[in-house]
Amino acid sequence: MTLASPDELSTVFAFLGQIQADPELRQQLNEVCTADEVASIAATRGHSFAPATLLQLFERCNEAPMARSGLMDEKLIRVYLQRDALAH
C-alpha cells in the first residue's frame, strides 16, 4: 500500500482537528460508519482527501475500518491524537 502524501495527511489532520471543538461536526460524524462517508463530510467542509488515506490511518492505528453507530468521532479523535507518529 502506498503511503499518502504529506499534503494529503495534512488535509486529513486539519479536518480531524476540528472534531472536538465542533459539536455539529461530531454529530454528523456519529451518523456515519465508513471512511467514504467521513471523506464526503470533510469535502463539504473544504477538506478533500481520499477515503483510502483514512483507511490507511485506521490500519496504522489498529482501528477497525468501520465504526459502530455513534462512535466514529471517537475513532477519528484517537487517530488525530496519534498524528505526530503517523505523519512519518
JSON list of N, CA and C in Angstrom, two decimals:
[
{"chain": "A", "resi": 1, "resn": "MET", "atom": "N", "xyz": [0.85, -1.19, 0.00]},
{"chain": "A", "resi": 1, "resn": "MET", "atom": "CA", "xyz": [0.00, 0.00, 0.00]},
{"chain": "A", "resi": 1, "resn": "MET", "atom": "C", "xyz": [0.89, 1.25, 0.00]},
{"chain": "A", "resi": 2, "resn": "THR", "atom": "N", "xyz": [0.64, 2.15, -0.90]},
{"chain": "A", "resi": 2, "resn": "THR", "atom": "CA", "xyz": [1.40, 3.39, -1.00]},
{"chain": "A", "resi": 2, "resn": "THR", "atom": "C", "xyz": [0.97, 4.35, 0.11]},
{"chain": "A", "resi": 3, "resn": "LEU", "atom": "N", "xyz": [1.94, 4.92, 0.77]},
{"chain": "A", "resi": 3, "resn": "LEU", "atom": "CA", "xyz": [1.62, 5.88, 1.82]},
{"chain": "A", "resi": 3, "resn": "LEU", "atom": "C", "xyz": [1.08, 7.18, 1.21]},
{"chain": "A", "resi": 4, "resn": "ALA", "atom": "N", "xyz": [0.17, 7.79, 1.91]},
{"chain": "A", "resi": 4, "resn": "ALA", "atom": "CA", "xyz": [-0.41, 9.06, 1.46]},
{"chain": "A", "resi": 4, "resn": "ALA", "atom": "C", "xyz": [0.66, 10.15, 1.46]},
{"chain": "A", "resi": 5, "resn": "SER", "atom": "N", "xyz": [0.47, 11.12, 0.62]},
{"chain": "A", "resi": 5, "resn": "SER", "atom": "CA", "xyz": [1.42, 12.24, 0.56]},
{"chain": "A", "resi": 5, "resn": "SER", "atom": "C", "xyz": [1.32, 13.08, 1.83]},
{"chain": "A", "resi": 6, "resn": "PRO", "atom": "N", "xyz": [2.39, 13.78, 2.17]},
{"chain": "A", "resi": 6, "resn": "PRO", "atom": "CA", "xyz": [2.34, 14.66, 3.34]},
{"chain": "A", "resi": 6, "resn": "PRO", "atom": "C", "xyz": [1.22, 15.70, 3.24]},
{"chain": "A", "resi": 7, "resn": "ASP", "atom": "N", "xyz": [0.96, 16.19, 2.03]},
{"chain": "A", "resi": 7, "resn": "ASP", "atom": "CA", "xyz": [-0.12, 17.17, 1.85]},
{"chain": "A", "resi": 7, "resn": "ASP", "atom": "C", "xyz": [-1.48, 16.56, 2.17]},
{"chain": "A", "resi": 8, "resn": "GLU", "atom": "N", "xyz": [-1.68, 15.33, 1.71]},
{"chain": "A", "resi": 8, "resn": "GLU", "atom": "CA", "xyz": [-2.97, 14.68, 1.97]},
{"chain": "A", "resi": 8, "resn": "GLU", "atom": "C", "xyz": [-3.13, 14.39, 3.46]},
{"chain": "A", "resi": 9, "resn": "LEU", "atom": "N", "xyz": [-2.07, 13.93, 4.10]},
{"chain": "A", "resi": 9, "resn": "LEU", "atom": "CA", "xyz": [-2.12, 13.70, 5.54]},
{"chain": "A", "resi": 9, "resn": "LEU", "atom": "C", "xyz": [-2.41, 15.00, 6.28]},
{"chain": "A", "resi": 10, "resn": "SER", "atom": "N", "xyz": [-1.80, 16.08, 5.85]},
{"chain": "A", "resi": 10, "resn": "SER", "atom": "CA", "xyz": [-2.03, 17.38, 6.45]},
{"chain": "A", "resi": 10, "resn": "SER", "atom": "C", "xyz": [-3.51, 17.77, 6.34]},
{"chain": "A", "resi": 11, "resn": "THR", "atom": "N", "xyz": [-4.11, 17.50, 5.19]},
{"chain": "A", "resi": 11, "resn": "THR", "atom": "CA", "xyz": [-5.53, 17.81, 4.98]},
{"chain": "A", "resi": 11, "resn": "THR", "atom": "C", "xyz": [-6.40, 16.97, 5.91]},
{"chain": "A", "resi": 12, "resn": "VAL", "atom": "N", "xyz": [-6.10, 15.69, 6.01]},
{"chain": "A", "resi": 12, "resn": "VAL", "atom": "CA", "xyz": [-6.87, 14.81, 6.91]},
{"chain": "A", "resi": 12, "resn": "VAL", "atom": "C", "xyz": [-6.77, 15.31, 8.34]},
{"chain": "A", "resi": 13, "resn": "PHE", "atom": "N", "xyz": [-5.56, 15.59, 8.80]},
{"chain": "A", "resi": 13, "resn": "PHE", "atom": "CA", "xyz": [-5.39, 16.01, 10.19]},
{"chain": "A", "resi": 13, "resn": "PHE", "atom": "C", "xyz": [-6.00, 17.39, 10.46]},
{"chain": "A", "resi": 14, "resn": "ALA", "atom": "N", "xyz": [-6.00, 18.27, 9.47]},
{"chain": "A", "resi": 14, "resn": "ALA", "atom": "CA", "xyz": [-6.66, 19.57, 9.64]},
{"chain": "A", "resi": 14, "resn": "ALA", "atom": "C", "xyz": [-8.15, 19.36, 9.85]},
{"chain": "A", "resi": 15, "resn": "PHE", "atom": "N", "xyz": [-8.74, 18.44, 9.11]},
{"chain": "A", "resi": 15, "resn": "PHE", "atom": "CA", "xyz": [-10.17, 18.14, 9.29]},
{"chain": "A", "resi": 15, "resn": "PHE", "atom": "C", "xyz": [-10.41, 17.49, 10.65]},
{"chain": "A", "resi": 16, "resn": "LEU", "atom": "N", "xyz": [-9.61, 16.48, 10.99]},
{"chain": "A", "resi": 16, "resn": "LEU", "atom": "CA", "xyz": [-9.82, 15.78, 12.26]},
{"chain": "A", "resi": 16, "resn": "LEU", "atom": "C", "xyz": [-9.63, 16.71, 13.45]},
{"chain": "A", "resi": 17, "resn": "GLY", "atom": "N", "xyz": [-8.78, 17.72, 13.30]},
{"chain": "A", "resi": 17, "resn": "GLY", "atom": "CA", "xyz": [-8.54, 18.67, 14.37]},
{"chain": "A", "resi": 17, "resn": "GLY", "atom": "C", "xyz": [-9.74, 19.52, 14.73]},
{"chain": "A", "resi": 18, "resn": "GLN", "atom": "N", "xyz": [-10.74, 19.55, 13.88]},
{"chain": "A", "resi": 18, "resn": "GLN", "atom": "CA", "xyz": [-11.94, 20.35, 14.13]},
{"chain": "A", "resi": 18, "resn": "GLN", "atom": "C", "xyz": [-12.99, 19.61, 14.96]},
{"chain": "A", "resi": 19, "resn": "ILE", "atom": "N", "xyz": [-12.87, 18.30, 15.07]},
{"chain": "A", "resi": 19, "resn": "ILE", "atom": "CA", "xyz": [-13.94, 17.49, 15.65]},
{"chain": "A", "resi": 19, "resn": "ILE", "atom": "C", "xyz": [-14.26, 17.85, 17.10]},
{"chain": "A", "resi": 20, "resn": "GLN", "atom": "N", "xyz": [-13.24, 17.94, 17.93]},
{"chain": "A", "resi": 20, "resn": "GLN", "atom": "CA", "xyz": [-13.50, 18.17, 19.36]},
{"chain": "A", "resi": 20, "resn": "GLN", "atom": "C", "xyz": [-14.16, 19.51, 19.63]},
{"chain": "A", "resi": 21, "resn": "ALA", "atom": "N", "xyz": [-13.87, 20.51, 18.82]},
{"chain": "A", "resi": 21, "resn": "ALA", "atom": "CA", "xyz": [-14.39, 21.85, 19.06]},
{"chain": "A", "resi": 21, "resn": "ALA", "atom": "C", "xyz": [-15.71, 22.14, 18.33]},
{"chain": "A", "resi": 22, "resn": "ASP", "atom": "N", "xyz": [-16.18, 21.22, 17.52]},
{"chain": "A", "resi": 22, "resn": "ASP", "atom": "CA", "xyz": [-17.36, 21.47, 16.69]},
{"chain": "A", "resi": 22, "resn": "ASP", "atom": "C", "xyz": [-18.44, 20.42, 16.94]},
{"chain": "A", "resi": 23, "resn": "PRO", "atom": "N", "xyz": [-19.37, 20.70, 17.86]},
{"chain": "A", "resi": 23, "resn": "PRO", "atom": "CA", "xyz": [-20.42, 19.73, 18.19]},
{"chain": "A", "resi": 23, "resn": "PRO", "atom": "C", "xyz": [-21.26, 19.29, 16.98]},
{"chain": "A", "resi": 24, "resn": "GLU", "atom": "N", "xyz": [-21.50, 20.21, 16.06]},
{"chain": "A", "resi": 24, "resn": "GLU", "atom": "CA", "xyz": [-22.29, 19.87, 14.87]},
{"chain": "A", "resi": 24, "resn": "GLU", "atom": "C", "xyz": [-21.55, 18.84, 14.01]},
{"chain": "A", "resi": 25, "resn": "LEU", "atom": "N", "xyz": [-20.24, 19.04, 13.85]},
{"chain": "A", "resi": 25, "resn": "LEU", "atom": "CA", "xyz": [-19.43, 18.09, 13.09]},
{"chain": "A", "resi": 25, "resn": "LEU", "atom": "C", "xyz": [-19.40, 16.74, 13.78]},
{"chain": "A", "resi": 26, "resn": "ARG", "atom": "N", "xyz": [-19.24, 16.74, 15.08]},
{"chain": "A", "resi": 26, "resn": "ARG", "atom": "CA", "xyz": [-19.25, 15.47, 15.84]},
{"chain": "A", "resi": 26, "resn": "ARG", "atom": "C", "xyz": [-20.54, 14.71, 15.61]},
{"chain": "A", "resi": 27, "resn": "GLN", "atom": "N", "xyz": [-21.64, 15.43, 15.65]},
{"chain": "A", "resi": 27, "resn": "GLN", "atom": "CA", "xyz": [-22.94, 14.79, 15.44]},
{"chain": "A", "resi": 27, "resn": "GLN", "atom": "C", "xyz": [-23.03, 14.20, 14.03]},
{"chain": "A", "resi": 28, "resn": "GLN", "atom": "N", "xyz": [-22.60, 14.96, 13.04]},
{"chain": "A", "resi": 28, "resn": "GLN", "atom": "CA", "xyz": [-22.61, 14.46, 11.66]},
{"chain": "A", "resi": 28, "resn": "GLN", "atom": "C", "xyz": [-21.78, 13.18, 11.54]},
{"chain": "A", "resi": 29, "resn": "LEU", "atom": "N", "xyz": [-20.61, 13.18, 12.13]},
{"chain": "A", "resi": 29, "resn": "LEU", "atom": "CA", "xyz": [-19.72, 12.02, 12.04]},
{"chain": "A", "resi": 29, "resn": "LEU", "atom": "C", "xyz": [-20.29, 10.81, 12.76]},
{"chain": "A", "resi": 30, "resn": "ASN", "atom": "N", "xyz": [-21.04, 11.04, 13.81]},
{"chain": "A", "resi": 30, "resn": "ASN", "atom": "CA", "xyz": [-21.62, 9.91, 14.55]},
{"chain": "A", "resi": 30, "resn": "ASN", "atom": "C", "xyz": [-22.79, 9.27, 13.84]},
{"chain": "A", "resi": 31, "resn": "GLU", "atom": "N", "xyz": [-23.21, 9.87, 12.74]},
{"chain": "A", "resi": 31, "resn": "GLU", "atom": "CA", "xyz": [-24.29, 9.29, 11.95]},
{"chain": "A", "resi": 31, "resn": "GLU", "atom": "C", "xyz": [-23.74, 8.43, 10.81]},
{"chain": "A", "resi": 32, "resn": "VAL", "atom": "N", "xyz": [-22.41, 8.34, 10.69]},
{"chain": "A", "resi": 32, "resn": "VAL", "atom": "CA", "xyz": [-21.80, 7.56, 9.63]},
{"chain": "A", "resi": 32, "resn": "VAL", "atom": "C", "xyz": [-20.91, 6.46, 10.20]},
{"chain": "A", "resi": 33, "resn": "CYS", "atom": "N", "xyz": [-20.59, 5.47, 9.35]},
{"chain": "A", "resi": 33, "resn": "CYS", "atom": "CA", "xyz": [-19.80, 4.33, 9.80]},
{"chain": "A", "resi": 33, "resn": "CYS", "atom": "C", "xyz": [-18.59, 4.02, 8.93]},
{"chain": "A", "resi": 34, "resn": "THR", "atom": "N", "xyz": [-18.44, 4.70, 7.78]},
{"chain": "A", "resi": 34, "resn": "THR", "atom": "CA", "xyz": [-17.37, 4.35, 6.85]},
{"chain": "A", "resi": 34, "resn": "THR", "atom": "C", "xyz": [-16.45, 5.53, 6.52]},
{"chain": "A", "resi": 35, "resn": "ALA", "atom": "N", "xyz": [-15.26, 5.21, 6.05]},
{"chain": "A", "resi": 35, "resn": "ALA", "atom": "CA", "xyz": [-14.30, 6.23, 5.62]},
{"chain": "A", "resi": 35, "resn": "ALA", "atom": "C", "xyz": [-14.84, 7.03, 4.44]},
{"chain": "A", "resi": 36, "resn": "ASP", "atom": "N", "xyz": [-15.57, 6.38, 3.54]},
{"chain": "A", "resi": 36, "resn": "ASP", "atom": "CA", "xyz": [-16.17, 7.09, 2.40]},
{"chain": "A", "resi": 36, "resn": "ASP", "atom": "C", "xyz": [-17.09, 8.20, 2.88]},
{"chain": "A", "resi": 37, "resn": "GLU", "atom": "N", "xyz": [-17.90, 7.89, 3.88]},
{"chain": "A", "resi": 37, "resn": "GLU", "atom": "CA", "xyz": [-18.85, 8.88, 4.41]},
{"chain": "A", "resi": 37, "resn": "GLU", "atom": "C", "xyz": [-18.11, 10.01, 5.13]},
{"chain": "A", "resi": 38, "resn": "VAL", "atom": "N", "xyz": [-17.05, 9.68, 5.85]},
{"chain": "A", "resi": 38, "resn": "VAL", "atom": "CA", "xyz": [-16.26, 10.71, 6.52]},
{"chain": "A", "resi": 38, "resn": "VAL", "atom": "C", "xyz": [-15.62, 11.63, 5.49]},
{"chain": "A", "resi": 39, "resn": "ALA", "atom": "N", "xyz": [-15.06, 11.05, 4.43]},
{"chain": "A", "resi": 39, "resn": "ALA", "atom": "CA", "xyz": [-14.43, 11.86, 3.38]},
{"chain": "A", "resi": 39, "resn": "ALA", "atom": "C", "xyz": [-15.44, 12.77, 2.71]},
{"chain": "A", "resi": 40, "resn": "SER", "atom": "N", "xyz": [-16.66, 12.30, 2.56]},
{"chain": "A", "resi": 40, "resn": "SER", "atom": "CA", "xyz": [-17.72, 13.11, 1.96]},
{"chain": "A", "resi": 40, "resn": "SER", "atom": "C", "xyz": [-18.06, 14.31, 2.85]},
{"chain": "A", "resi": 41, "resn": "ILE", "atom": "N", "xyz": [-18.17, 14.09, 4.16]},
{"chain": "A", "resi": 41, "resn": "ILE", "atom": "CA", "xyz": [-18.43, 15.18, 5.10]},
{"chain": "A", "resi": 41, "resn": "ILE", "atom": "C", "xyz": [-17.27, 16.17, 5.06]},
{"chain": "A", "resi": 42, "resn": "ALA", "atom": "N", "xyz": [-16.05, 15.65, 5.04]},
{"chain": "A", "resi": 42, "resn": "ALA", "atom": "CA", "xyz": [-14.87, 16.52, 5.00]},
{"chain": "A", "resi": 42, "resn": "ALA", "atom": "C", "xyz": [-14.88, 17.38, 3.75]},
{"chain": "A", "resi": 43, "resn": "ALA", "atom": "N", "xyz": [-15.24, 16.80, 2.61]},
{"chain": "A", "resi": 43, "resn": "ALA", "atom": "CA", "xyz": [-15.25, 17.54, 1.35]},
{"chain": "A", "resi": 43, "resn": "ALA", "atom": "C", "xyz": [-16.23, 18.70, 1.39]},
{"chain": "A", "resi": 44, "resn": "THR", "atom": "N", "xyz": [-17.38, 18.50, 2.06]},
{"chain": "A", "resi": 44, "resn": "THR", "atom": "CA", "xyz": [-18.36, 19.59, 2.15]},
{"chain": "A", "resi": 44, "resn": "THR", "atom": "C", "xyz": [-17.83, 20.73, 3.02]},
{"chain": "A", "resi": 45, "resn": "ARG", "atom": "N", "xyz": [-16.80, 20.45, 3.80]},
{"chain": "A", "resi": 45, "resn": "ARG", "atom": "CA", "xyz": [-16.19, 21.46, 4.67]},
{"chain": "A", "resi": 45, "resn": "ARG", "atom": "C", "xyz": [-14.85, 21.94, 4.14]},
{"chain": "A", "resi": 46, "resn": "GLY", "atom": "N", "xyz": [-14.57, 21.62, 2.87]},
{"chain": "A", "resi": 46, "resn": "GLY", "atom": "CA", "xyz": [-13.36, 22.13, 2.22]},
{"chain": "A", "resi": 46, "resn": "GLY", "atom": "C", "xyz": [-12.10, 21.33, 2.45]},
{"chain": "A", "resi": 47, "resn": "HIS", "atom": "N", "xyz": [-12.22, 20.10, 2.94]},
{"chain": "A", "resi": 47, "resn": "HIS", "atom": "CA", "xyz": [-11.06, 19.24, 3.19]},
{"chain": "A", "resi": 47, "resn": "HIS", "atom": "C", "xyz": [-11.20, 17.99, 2.32]},
{"chain": "A", "resi": 48, "resn": "SER", "atom": "N", "xyz": [-10.56, 18.00, 1.17]},
{"chain": "A", "resi": 48, "resn": "SER", "atom": "CA", "xyz": [-10.69, 16.89, 0.24]},
{"chain": "A", "resi": 48, "resn": "SER", "atom": "C", "xyz": [-9.55, 15.90, 0.39]},
{"chain": "A", "resi": 49, "resn": "PHE", "atom": "N", "xyz": [-9.90, 14.64, 0.70]},
{"chain": "A", "resi": 49, "resn": "PHE", "atom": "CA", "xyz": [-8.90, 13.58, 0.77]},
{"chain": "A", "resi": 49, "resn": "PHE", "atom": "C", "xyz": [-9.57, 12.27, 0.38]},
{"chain": "A", "resi": 50, "resn": "ALA", "atom": "N", "xyz": [-8.74, 11.32, -0.04]},
{"chain": "A", "resi": 50, "resn": "ALA", "atom": "CA", "xyz": [-9.24, 10.02, -0.47]},
{"chain": "A", "resi": 50, "resn": "ALA", "atom": "C", "xyz": [-9.63, 9.18, 0.74]},
{"chain": "A", "resi": 51, "resn": "PRO", "atom": "N", "xyz": [-10.77, 8.50, 0.66]},
{"chain": "A", "resi": 51, "resn": "PRO", "atom": "CA", "xyz": [-11.16, 7.60, 1.76]},
{"chain": "A", "resi": 51, "resn": "PRO", "atom": "C", "xyz": [-10.06, 6.57, 2.06]},
{"chain": "A", "resi": 52, "resn": "ALA", "atom": "N", "xyz": [-9.31, 6.16, 1.04]},
{"chain": "A", "resi": 52, "resn": "ALA", "atom": "CA", "xyz": [-8.23, 5.18, 1.24]},
{"chain": "A", "resi": 52, "resn": "ALA", "atom": "C", "xyz": [-7.17, 5.71, 2.21]},
{"chain": "A", "resi": 53, "resn": "THR", "atom": "N", "xyz": [-6.95, 7.02, 2.22]},
{"chain": "A", "resi": 53, "resn": "THR", "atom": "CA", "xyz": [-5.99, 7.61, 3.15]},
{"chain": "A", "resi": 53, "resn": "THR", "atom": "C", "xyz": [-6.46, 7.41, 4.58]},
{"chain": "A", "resi": 54, "resn": "LEU", "atom": "N", "xyz": [-7.74, 7.64, 4.80]},
{"chain": "A", "resi": 54, "resn": "LEU", "atom": "CA", "xyz": [-8.29, 7.45, 6.15]},
{"chain": "A", "resi": 54, "resn": "LEU", "atom": "C", "xyz": [-8.24, 5.98, 6.54]},
{"chain": "A", "resi": 55, "resn": "LEU", "atom": "N", "xyz": [-8.55, 5.09, 5.61]},
{"chain": "A", "resi": 55, "resn": "LEU", "atom": "CA", "xyz": [-8.46, 3.66, 5.90]},
{"chain": "A", "resi": 55, "resn": "LEU", "atom": "C", "xyz": [-7.03, 3.27, 6.26]},
{"chain": "A", "resi": 56, "resn": "GLN", "atom": "N", "xyz": [-6.07, 3.84, 5.57]},
{"chain": "A", "resi": 56, "resn": "GLN", "atom": "CA", "xyz": [-4.67, 3.59, 5.85]},
{"chain": "A", "resi": 56, "resn": "GLN", "atom": "C", "xyz": [-4.32, 4.04, 7.28]},
{"chain": "A", "resi": 57, "resn": "LEU", "atom": "N", "xyz": [-4.83, 5.19, 7.67]},
{"chain": "A", "resi": 57, "resn": "LEU", "atom": "CA", "xyz": [-4.58, 5.69, 9.03]},
{"chain": "A", "resi": 57, "resn": "LEU", "atom": "C", "xyz": [-5.24, 4.80, 10.07]},
{"chain": "A", "resi": 58, "resn": "PHE", "atom": "N", "xyz": [-6.46, 4.35, 9.79]},
{"chain": "A", "resi": 58, "resn": "PHE", "atom": "CA", "xyz": [-7.13, 3.42, 10.71]},
{"chain": "A", "resi": 58, "resn": "PHE", "atom": "C", "xyz": [-6.26, 2.17, 10.91]},
{"chain": "A", "resi": 59, "resn": "GLU", "atom": "N", "xyz": [-5.76, 1.63, 9.79]},
{"chain": "A", "resi": 59, "resn": "GLU", "atom": "CA", "xyz": [-4.95, 0.42, 9.87]},
{"chain": "A", "resi": 59, "resn": "GLU", "atom": "C", "xyz": [-3.69, 0.66, 10.69]},
{"chain": "A", "resi": 60, "resn": "ARG", "atom": "N", "xyz": [-3.02, 1.77, 10.46]},
{"chain": "A", "resi": 60, "resn": "ARG", "atom": "CA", "xyz": [-1.79, 2.07, 11.19]},
{"chain": "A", "resi": 60, "resn": "ARG", "atom": "C", "xyz": [-2.04, 2.30, 12.68]},
{"chain": "A", "resi": 61, "resn": "CYS", "atom": "N", "xyz": [-3.27, 2.67, 13.03]},
{"chain": "A", "resi": 61, "resn": "CYS", "atom": "CA", "xyz": [-3.63, 2.89, 14.44]},
{"chain": "A", "resi": 61, "resn": "CYS", "atom": "C", "xyz": [-4.33, 1.67, 15.05]},
{"chain": "A", "resi": 62, "resn": "ASN", "atom": "N", "xyz": [-4.36, 0.57, 14.31]},
{"chain": "A", "resi": 62, "resn": "ASN", "atom": "CA", "xyz": [-5.05, -0.64, 14.75]},
{"chain": "A", "resi": 62, "resn": "ASN", "atom": "C", "xyz": [-6.53, -0.39, 15.04]},
{"chain": "A", "resi": 63, "resn": "GLU", "atom": "N", "xyz": [-7.12, 0.45, 14.23]},
{"chain": "A", "resi": 63, "resn": "GLU", "atom": "CA", "xyz": [-8.56, 0.73, 14.32]},
{"chain": "A", "resi": 63, "resn": "GLU", "atom": "C", "xyz": [-9.27, -0.06, 13.22]},
{"chain": "A", "resi": 64, "resn": "ALA", "atom": "N", "xyz": [-10.47, -0.52, 13.51]},
{"chain": "A", "resi": 64, "resn": "ALA", "atom": "CA", "xyz": [-11.27, -1.22, 12.52]},
{"chain": "A", "resi": 64, "resn": "ALA", "atom": "C", "xyz": [-11.60, -0.27, 11.37]},
{"chain": "A", "resi": 65, "resn": "PRO", "atom": "N", "xyz": [-11.79, -0.78, 10.15]},
{"chain": "A", "resi": 65, "resn": "PRO", "atom": "CA", "xyz": [-12.07, 0.09, 9.01]},
{"chain": "A", "resi": 65, "resn": "PRO", "atom": "C", "xyz": [-13.44, 0.77, 9.06]},
{"chain": "A", "resi": 66, "resn": "MET", "atom": "N", "xyz": [-14.34, 0.25, 9.88]},
{"chain": "A", "resi": 66, "resn": "MET", "atom": "CA", "xyz": [-15.66, 0.86, 10.03]},
{"chain": "A", "resi": 66, "resn": "MET", "atom": "C", "xyz": [-15.92, 1.11, 11.51]},
{"chain": "A", "resi": 67, "resn": "ALA", "atom": "N", "xyz": [-16.81, 2.06, 11.79]},
{"chain": "A", "resi": 67, "resn": "ALA", "atom": "CA", "xyz": [-17.17, 2.36, 13.18]},
{"chain": "A", "resi": 67, "resn": "ALA", "atom": "C", "xyz": [-18.59, 1.91, 13.44]},
{"chain": "A", "resi": 68, "resn": "ARG", "atom": "N", "xyz": [-18.83, 1.49, 14.65]},
{"chain": "A", "resi": 68, "resn": "ARG", "atom": "CA", "xyz": [-20.22, 1.21, 15.04]},
{"chain": "A", "resi": 68, "resn": "ARG", "atom": "C", "xyz": [-20.96, 2.54, 15.13]},
{"chain": "A", "resi": 69, "resn": "SER", "atom": "N", "xyz": [-22.24, 2.49, 14.97]},
{"chain": "A", "resi": 69, "resn": "SER", "atom": "CA", "xyz": [-23.06, 3.68, 15.01]},
{"chain": "A", "resi": 69, "resn": "SER", "atom": "C", "xyz": [-22.80, 4.49, 16.27]},
{"chain": "A", "resi": 70, "resn": "GLY", "atom": "N", "xyz": [-22.55, 5.79, 16.07]},
{"chain": "A", "resi": 70, "resn": "GLY", "atom": "CA", "xyz": [-22.34, 6.69, 17.20]},
{"chain": "A", "resi": 70, "resn": "GLY", "atom": "C", "xyz": [-20.92, 6.77, 17.72]},
{"chain": "A", "resi": 71, "resn": "LEU", "atom": "N", "xyz": [-19.99, 6.04, 17.09]},
{"chain": "A", "resi": 71, "resn": "LEU", "atom": "CA", "xyz": [-18.62, 6.00, 17.62]},
{"chain": "A", "resi": 71, "resn": "LEU", "atom": "C", "xyz": [-17.56, 6.53, 16.67]},
{"chain": "A", "resi": 72, "resn": "MET", "atom": "N", "xyz": [-17.94, 7.01, 15.50]},
{"chain": "A", "resi": 72, "resn": "MET", "atom": "CA", "xyz": [-16.94, 7.48, 14.54]},
{"chain": "A", "resi": 72, "resn": "MET", "atom": "C", "xyz": [-16.13, 8.64, 15.09]},
{"chain": "A", "resi": 73, "resn": "ASP", "atom": "N", "xyz": [-16.74, 9.57, 15.83]},
{"chain": "A", "resi": 73, "resn": "ASP", "atom": "CA", "xyz": [-15.98, 10.71, 16.34]},
{"chain": "A", "resi": 73, "resn": "ASP", "atom": "C", "xyz": [-14.84, 10.25, 17.24]},
{"chain": "A", "resi": 74, "resn": "GLU", "atom": "N", "xyz": [-15.10, 9.27, 18.09]},
{"chain": "A", "resi": 74, "resn": "GLU", "atom": "CA", "xyz": [-14.06, 8.79, 19.00]},
{"chain": "A", "resi": 74, "resn": "GLU", "atom": "C", "xyz": [-12.92, 8.12, 18.23]},
{"chain": "A", "resi": 75, "resn": "LYS", "atom": "N", "xyz": [-13.27, 7.34, 17.21]},
{"chain": "A", "resi": 75, "resn": "LYS", "atom": "CA", "xyz": [-12.26, 6.68, 16.38]},
{"chain": "A", "resi": 75, "resn": "LYS", "atom": "C", "xyz": [-11.37, 7.74, 15.70]},
{"chain": "A", "resi": 76, "resn": "LEU", "atom": "N", "xyz": [-12.00, 8.76, 15.14]},
{"chain": "A", "resi": 76, "resn": "LEU", "atom": "CA", "xyz": [-11.25, 9.80, 14.44]},
{"chain": "A", "resi": 76, "resn": "LEU", "atom": "C", "xyz": [-10.39, 10.62, 15.39]},
{"chain": "A", "resi": 77, "resn": "ILE", "atom": "N", "xyz": [-10.88, 10.88, 16.58]},
{"chain": "A", "resi": 77, "resn": "ILE", "atom": "CA", "xyz": [-10.09, 11.62, 17.57]},
{"chain": "A", "resi": 77, "resn": "ILE", "atom": "C", "xyz": [-8.87, 10.79, 17.99]},
{"chain": "A", "resi": 78, "resn": "ARG", "atom": "N", "xyz": [-9.04, 9.48, 18.15]},
{"chain": "A", "resi": 78, "resn": "ARG", "atom": "CA", "xyz": [-7.89, 8.63, 18.50]},
{"chain": "A", "resi": 78, "resn": "ARG", "atom": "C", "xyz": [-6.83, 8.69, 17.40]},
{"chain": "A", "resi": 79, "resn": "VAL", "atom": "N", "xyz": [-7.26, 8.68, 16.14]},
{"chain": "A", "resi": 79, "resn": "VAL", "atom": "CA", "xyz": [-6.31, 8.81, 15.03]},
{"chain": "A", "resi": 79, "resn": "VAL", "atom": "C", "xyz": [-5.62, 10.17, 15.09]},
{"chain": "A", "resi": 80, "resn": "TYR", "atom": "N", "xyz": [-6.40, 11.22, 15.31]},
{"chain": "A", "resi": 80, "resn": "TYR", "atom": "CA", "xyz": [-5.85, 12.57, 15.37]},
{"chain": "A", "resi": 80, "resn": "TYR", "atom": "C", "xyz": [-4.79, 12.70, 16.46]},
{"chain": "A", "resi": 81, "resn": "LEU", "atom": "N", "xyz": [-5.04, 12.10, 17.60]},
{"chain": "A", "resi": 81, "resn": "LEU", "atom": "CA", "xyz": [-4.11, 12.19, 18.71]},
{"chain": "A", "resi": 81, "resn": "LEU", "atom": "C", "xyz": [-2.77, 11.50, 18.42]},
{"chain": "A", "resi": 82, "resn": "GLN", "atom": "N", "xyz": [-2.75, 10.63, 17.42]},
{"chain": "A", "resi": 82, "resn": "GLN", "atom": "CA", "xyz": [-1.52, 9.93, 17.03]},
{"chain": "A", "resi": 82, "resn": "GLN", "atom": "C", "xyz": [-0.86, 10.57, 15.80]},
{"chain": "A", "resi": 83, "resn": "ARG", "atom": "N", "xyz": [-1.33, 11.76, 15.42]},
{"chain": "A", "resi": 83, "resn": "ARG", "atom": "CA", "xyz": [-0.90, 12.38, 14.17]},
{"chain": "A", "resi": 83, "resn": "ARG", "atom": "C", "xyz": [0.60, 12.58, 14.06]},
{"chain": "A", "resi": 84, "resn": "ASP", "atom": "N", "xyz": [1.28, 12.90, 15.14]},
{"chain": "A", "resi": 84, "resn": "ASP", "atom": "CA", "xyz": [2.72, 13.12, 15.05]},
{"chain": "A", "resi": 84, "resn": "ASP", "atom": "C", "xyz": [3.44, 11.84, 14.62]},
{"chain": "A", "resi": 85, "resn": "ALA", "atom": "N", "xyz": [3.05, 10.72, 15.18]},
{"chain": "A", "resi": 85, "resn": "ALA", "atom": "CA", "xyz": [3.68, 9.45, 14.81]},
{"chain": "A", "resi": 85, "resn": "ALA", "atom": "C", "xyz": [3.27, 9.01, 13.39]},
{"chain": "A", "resi": 86, "resn": "LEU", "atom": "N", "xyz": [2.04, 9.32, 13.01]},
{"chain": "A", "resi": 86, "resn": "LEU", "atom": "CA", "xyz": [1.51, 8.90, 11.71]},
{"chain": "A", "resi": 86, "resn": "LEU", "atom": "C", "xyz": [2.06, 9.72, 10.55]},
{"chain": "A", "resi": 87, "resn": "ALA", "atom": "N", "xyz": [2.51, 10.91, 10.81]},
{"chain": "A", "resi": 87, "resn": "ALA", "atom": "CA", "xyz": [2.99, 11.79, 9.75]},
{"chain": "A", "resi": 87, "resn": "ALA", "atom": "C", "xyz": [4.35, 11.36, 9.21]},
{"chain": "A", "resi": 88, "resn": "HIS", "atom": "N", "xyz": [4.96, 10.37, 9.82]},
{"chain": "A", "resi": 88, "resn": "HIS", "atom": "CA", "xyz": [6.31, 9.93, 9.39]},
{"chain": "A", "resi": 88, "resn": "HIS", "atom": "C", "xyz": [6.25, 8.56, 8.78]}
]
